[in-house]
PDB file of C-alpha atoms in Angstrom:
ATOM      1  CA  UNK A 125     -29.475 -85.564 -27.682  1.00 82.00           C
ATOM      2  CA  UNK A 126     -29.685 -82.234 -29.380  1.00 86.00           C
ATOM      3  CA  UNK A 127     -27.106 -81.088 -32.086  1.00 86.00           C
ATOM      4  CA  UNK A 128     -24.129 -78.894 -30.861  1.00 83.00           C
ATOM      5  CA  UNK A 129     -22.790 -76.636 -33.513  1.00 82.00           C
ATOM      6  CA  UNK A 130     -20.532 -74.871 -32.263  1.00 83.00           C
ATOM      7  CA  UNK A 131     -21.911 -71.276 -31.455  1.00 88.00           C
ATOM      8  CA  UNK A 132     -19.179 -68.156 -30.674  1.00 92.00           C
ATOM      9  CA  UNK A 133     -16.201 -70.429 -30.682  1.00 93.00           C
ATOM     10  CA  UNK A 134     -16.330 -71.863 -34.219  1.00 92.00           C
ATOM     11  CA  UNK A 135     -16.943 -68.457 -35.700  1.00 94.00           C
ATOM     12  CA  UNK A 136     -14.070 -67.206 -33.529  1.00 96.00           C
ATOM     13  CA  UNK A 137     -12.074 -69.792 -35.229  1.00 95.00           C
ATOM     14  CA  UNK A 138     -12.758 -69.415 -38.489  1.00 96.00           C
ATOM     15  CA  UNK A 139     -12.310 -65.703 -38.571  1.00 97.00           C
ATOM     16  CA  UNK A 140      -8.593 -66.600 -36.853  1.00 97.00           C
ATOM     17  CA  UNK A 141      -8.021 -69.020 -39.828  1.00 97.00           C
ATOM     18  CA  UNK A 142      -9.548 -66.248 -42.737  1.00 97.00           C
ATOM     19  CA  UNK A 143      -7.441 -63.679 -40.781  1.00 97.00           C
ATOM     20  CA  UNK A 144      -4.328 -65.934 -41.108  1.00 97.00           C
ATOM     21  CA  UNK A 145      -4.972 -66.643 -44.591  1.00 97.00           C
ATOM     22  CA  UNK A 146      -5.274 -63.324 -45.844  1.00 96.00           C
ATOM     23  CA  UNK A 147      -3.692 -62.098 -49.167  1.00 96.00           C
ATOM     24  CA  UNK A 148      -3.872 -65.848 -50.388  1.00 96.00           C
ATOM     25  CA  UNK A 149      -5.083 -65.937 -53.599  1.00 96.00           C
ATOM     26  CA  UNK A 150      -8.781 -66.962 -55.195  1.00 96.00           C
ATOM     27  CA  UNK A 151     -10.578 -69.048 -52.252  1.00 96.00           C
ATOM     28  CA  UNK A 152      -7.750 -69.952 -50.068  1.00 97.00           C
ATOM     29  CA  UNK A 153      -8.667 -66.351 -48.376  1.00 96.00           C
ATOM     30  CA  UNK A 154     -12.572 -66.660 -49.032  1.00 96.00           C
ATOM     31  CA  UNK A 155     -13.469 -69.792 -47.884  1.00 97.00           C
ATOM     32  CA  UNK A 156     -12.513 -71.344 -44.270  1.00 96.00           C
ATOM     33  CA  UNK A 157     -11.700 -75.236 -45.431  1.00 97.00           C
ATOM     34  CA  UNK A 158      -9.541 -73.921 -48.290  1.00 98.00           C
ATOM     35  CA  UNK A 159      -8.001 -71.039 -45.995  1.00 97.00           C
ATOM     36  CA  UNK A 160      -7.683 -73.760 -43.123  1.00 97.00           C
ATOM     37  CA  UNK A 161      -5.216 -75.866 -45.531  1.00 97.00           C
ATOM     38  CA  UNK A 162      -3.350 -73.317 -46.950  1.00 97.00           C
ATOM     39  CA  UNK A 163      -2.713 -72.161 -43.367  1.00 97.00           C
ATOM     40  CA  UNK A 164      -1.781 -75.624 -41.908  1.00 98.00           C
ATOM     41  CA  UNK A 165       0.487 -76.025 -45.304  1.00 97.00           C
ATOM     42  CA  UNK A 166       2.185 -72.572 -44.965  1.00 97.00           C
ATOM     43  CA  UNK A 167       2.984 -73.690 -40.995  1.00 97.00           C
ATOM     44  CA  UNK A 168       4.654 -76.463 -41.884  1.00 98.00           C
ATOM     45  CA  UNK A 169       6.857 -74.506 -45.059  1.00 97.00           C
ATOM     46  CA  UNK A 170       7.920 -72.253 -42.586  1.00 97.00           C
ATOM     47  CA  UNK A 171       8.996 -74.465 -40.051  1.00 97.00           C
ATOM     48  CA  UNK A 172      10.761 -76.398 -42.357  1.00 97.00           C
ATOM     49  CA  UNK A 173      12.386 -73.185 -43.742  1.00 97.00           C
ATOM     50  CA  UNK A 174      13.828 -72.327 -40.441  1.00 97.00           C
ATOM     51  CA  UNK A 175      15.406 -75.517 -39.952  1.00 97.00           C
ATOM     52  CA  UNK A 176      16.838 -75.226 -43.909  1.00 97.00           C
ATOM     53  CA  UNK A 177      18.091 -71.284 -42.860  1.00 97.00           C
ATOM     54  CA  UNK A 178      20.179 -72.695 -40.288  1.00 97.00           C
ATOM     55  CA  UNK A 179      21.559 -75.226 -42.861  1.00 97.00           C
ATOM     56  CA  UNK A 180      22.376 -72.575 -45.240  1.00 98.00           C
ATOM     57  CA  UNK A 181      23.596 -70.445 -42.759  1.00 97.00           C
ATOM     58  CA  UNK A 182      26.790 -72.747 -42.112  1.00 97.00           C
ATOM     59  CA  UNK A 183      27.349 -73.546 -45.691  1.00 97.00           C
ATOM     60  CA  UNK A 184      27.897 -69.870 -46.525  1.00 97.00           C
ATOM     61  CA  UNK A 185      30.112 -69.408 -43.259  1.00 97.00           C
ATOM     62  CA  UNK A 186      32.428 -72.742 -44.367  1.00 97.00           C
ATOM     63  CA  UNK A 187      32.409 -71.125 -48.050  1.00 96.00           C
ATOM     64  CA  UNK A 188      33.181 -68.276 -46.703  1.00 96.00           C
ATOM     65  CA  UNK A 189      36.684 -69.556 -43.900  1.00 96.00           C
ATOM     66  CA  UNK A 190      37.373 -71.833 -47.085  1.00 96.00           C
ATOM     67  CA  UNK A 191      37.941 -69.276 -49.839  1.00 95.00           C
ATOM     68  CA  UNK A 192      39.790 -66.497 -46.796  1.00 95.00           C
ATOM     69  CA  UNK A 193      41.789 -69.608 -46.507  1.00 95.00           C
ATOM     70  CA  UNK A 194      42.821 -70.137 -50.235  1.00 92.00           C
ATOM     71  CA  UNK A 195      44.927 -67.614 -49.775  1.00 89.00           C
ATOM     72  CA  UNK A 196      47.222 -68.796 -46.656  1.00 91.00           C
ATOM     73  CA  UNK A 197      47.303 -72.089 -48.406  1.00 90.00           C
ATOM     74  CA  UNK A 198      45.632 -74.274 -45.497  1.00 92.00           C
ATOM     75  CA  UNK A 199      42.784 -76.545 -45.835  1.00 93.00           C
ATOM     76  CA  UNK A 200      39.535 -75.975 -44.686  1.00 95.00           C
ATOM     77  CA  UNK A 201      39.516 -79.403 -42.650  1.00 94.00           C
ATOM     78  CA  UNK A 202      43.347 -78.915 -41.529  1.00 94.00           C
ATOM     79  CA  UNK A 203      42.299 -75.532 -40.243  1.00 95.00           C
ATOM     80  CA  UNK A 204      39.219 -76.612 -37.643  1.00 95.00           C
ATOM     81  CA  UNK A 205      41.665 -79.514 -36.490  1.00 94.00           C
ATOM     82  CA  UNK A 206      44.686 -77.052 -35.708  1.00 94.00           C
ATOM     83  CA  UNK A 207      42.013 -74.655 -34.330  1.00 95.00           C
ATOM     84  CA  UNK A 208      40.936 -77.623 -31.870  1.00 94.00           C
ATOM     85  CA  UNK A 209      44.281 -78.793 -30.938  1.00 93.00           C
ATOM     86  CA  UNK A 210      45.423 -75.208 -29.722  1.00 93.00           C
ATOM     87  CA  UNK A 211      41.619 -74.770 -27.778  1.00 94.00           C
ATOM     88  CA  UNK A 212      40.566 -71.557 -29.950  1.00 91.00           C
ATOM     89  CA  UNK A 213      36.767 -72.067 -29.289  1.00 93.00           C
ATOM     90  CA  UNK A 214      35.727 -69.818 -32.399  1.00 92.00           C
ATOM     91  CA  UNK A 215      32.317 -71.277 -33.893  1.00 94.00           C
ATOM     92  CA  UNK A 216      32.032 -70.782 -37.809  1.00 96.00           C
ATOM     93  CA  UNK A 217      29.771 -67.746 -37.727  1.00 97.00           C
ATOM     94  CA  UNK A 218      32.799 -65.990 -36.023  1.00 96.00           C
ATOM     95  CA  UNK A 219      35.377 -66.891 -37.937  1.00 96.00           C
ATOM     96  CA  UNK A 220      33.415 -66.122 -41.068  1.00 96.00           C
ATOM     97  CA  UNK A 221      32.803 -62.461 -39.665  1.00 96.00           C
ATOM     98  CA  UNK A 222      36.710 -62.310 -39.374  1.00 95.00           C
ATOM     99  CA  UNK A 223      37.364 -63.491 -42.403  1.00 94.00           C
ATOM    100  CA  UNK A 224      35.105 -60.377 -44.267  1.00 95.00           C
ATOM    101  CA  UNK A 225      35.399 -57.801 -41.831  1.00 96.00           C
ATOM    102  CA  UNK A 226      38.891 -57.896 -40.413  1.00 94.00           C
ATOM    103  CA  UNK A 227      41.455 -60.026 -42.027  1.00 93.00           C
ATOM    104  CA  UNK A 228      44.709 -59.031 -39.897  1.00 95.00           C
ATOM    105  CA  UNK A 229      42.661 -61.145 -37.053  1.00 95.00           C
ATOM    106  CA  UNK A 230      41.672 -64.184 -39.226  1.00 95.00           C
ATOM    107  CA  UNK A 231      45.820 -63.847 -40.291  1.00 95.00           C
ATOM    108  CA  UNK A 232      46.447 -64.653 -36.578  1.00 95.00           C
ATOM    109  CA  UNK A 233      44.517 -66.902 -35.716  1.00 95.00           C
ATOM    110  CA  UNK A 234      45.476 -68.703 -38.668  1.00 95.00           C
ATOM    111  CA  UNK A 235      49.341 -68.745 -37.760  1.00 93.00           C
ATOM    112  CA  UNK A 236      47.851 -70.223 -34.385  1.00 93.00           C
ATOM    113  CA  UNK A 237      45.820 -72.785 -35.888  1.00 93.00           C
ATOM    114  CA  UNK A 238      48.753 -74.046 -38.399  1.00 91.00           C
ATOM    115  CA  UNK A 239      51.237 -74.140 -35.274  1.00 89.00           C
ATOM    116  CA  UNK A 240      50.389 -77.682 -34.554  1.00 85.00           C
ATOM    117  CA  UNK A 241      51.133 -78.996 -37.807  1.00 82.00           C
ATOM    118  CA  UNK A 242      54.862 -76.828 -37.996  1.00 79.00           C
ATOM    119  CA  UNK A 243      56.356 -78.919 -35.587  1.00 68.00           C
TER     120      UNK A 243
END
C-alpha cells in the first residue's frame, strides 16, 4: 500500500496552527509541533480563564453589596435572606451597580430587605 502524506490538507493545517501561533516567541511561532502545543496550551488557559472571570466577577459584586452595606449596619448574609423573604429577584451584578451608581435605590431596597427581620 503506498504512503499517504497528507498533500493540501496538512499544509492547510499547519499554516492554521503557525497563523494561530503568531507573535509567540523563539520557535513556538516557527516551527508547527512547537506552535501546535503552545496553541493547544493557550486553548485550554483561556477556557479556564473564562470560567475563573466569572468567579471573580461575583467576588467583586459581594465585596462590593458588603462594604455599601457597612454603612446601614446589615450583614451581607442577613441582607440576601431578607431580600428572598420579601421576593426582590435582584441578582448580585444588579445590586452591585446600585450600590456604585445610585445609592438612594440600594437605601430602599435595603429598608425592604431588613423589613422581615423588624417584626
Amino acid at each position: 500500500m503506498p504512503r499517504v502524506k497528507g498533500g493540501p490538507r496538512a499544509r492547510q493545517k499547519h499554516k492554521k496552527v503557525l497563523k494561530l501561533a503568531k507573535g509567540y516567541r523563539g520557535s513556538r511561532s516557527k516551527l508547527y509541533k512547537r506552535a501546535n502545543e503552545a496553541v493547544i496550551r493557550a486553548g485550554e488557559h483561556a477556557f479556564a480563564g473564562r470560567k475563573k472571570r466569572r468567579r471573580d466577577l461575583r467576588r467583586l459584586w459581594i465585596t462590593r453589596i458588603n462594604g455599601a452595606l457597612t454603612g446601614h449596619n446589615v450583614p451581607y448574609n442577613k441582607f440576601i435572606q431578607g431580600l428572598k423573604l420579601v421576593n426582590i429577584d435582584l441578582d448580585r451584578k444588579i445590586l452591585a451597580e446600585l450600590a456604585v451608581k445610585d445609592p438612594k435605590a440600594f437605601e430602599q431596597v435595603v429598608l425592604k430587605a431588613k423589613e422581615p427581620f423588624n417584626k
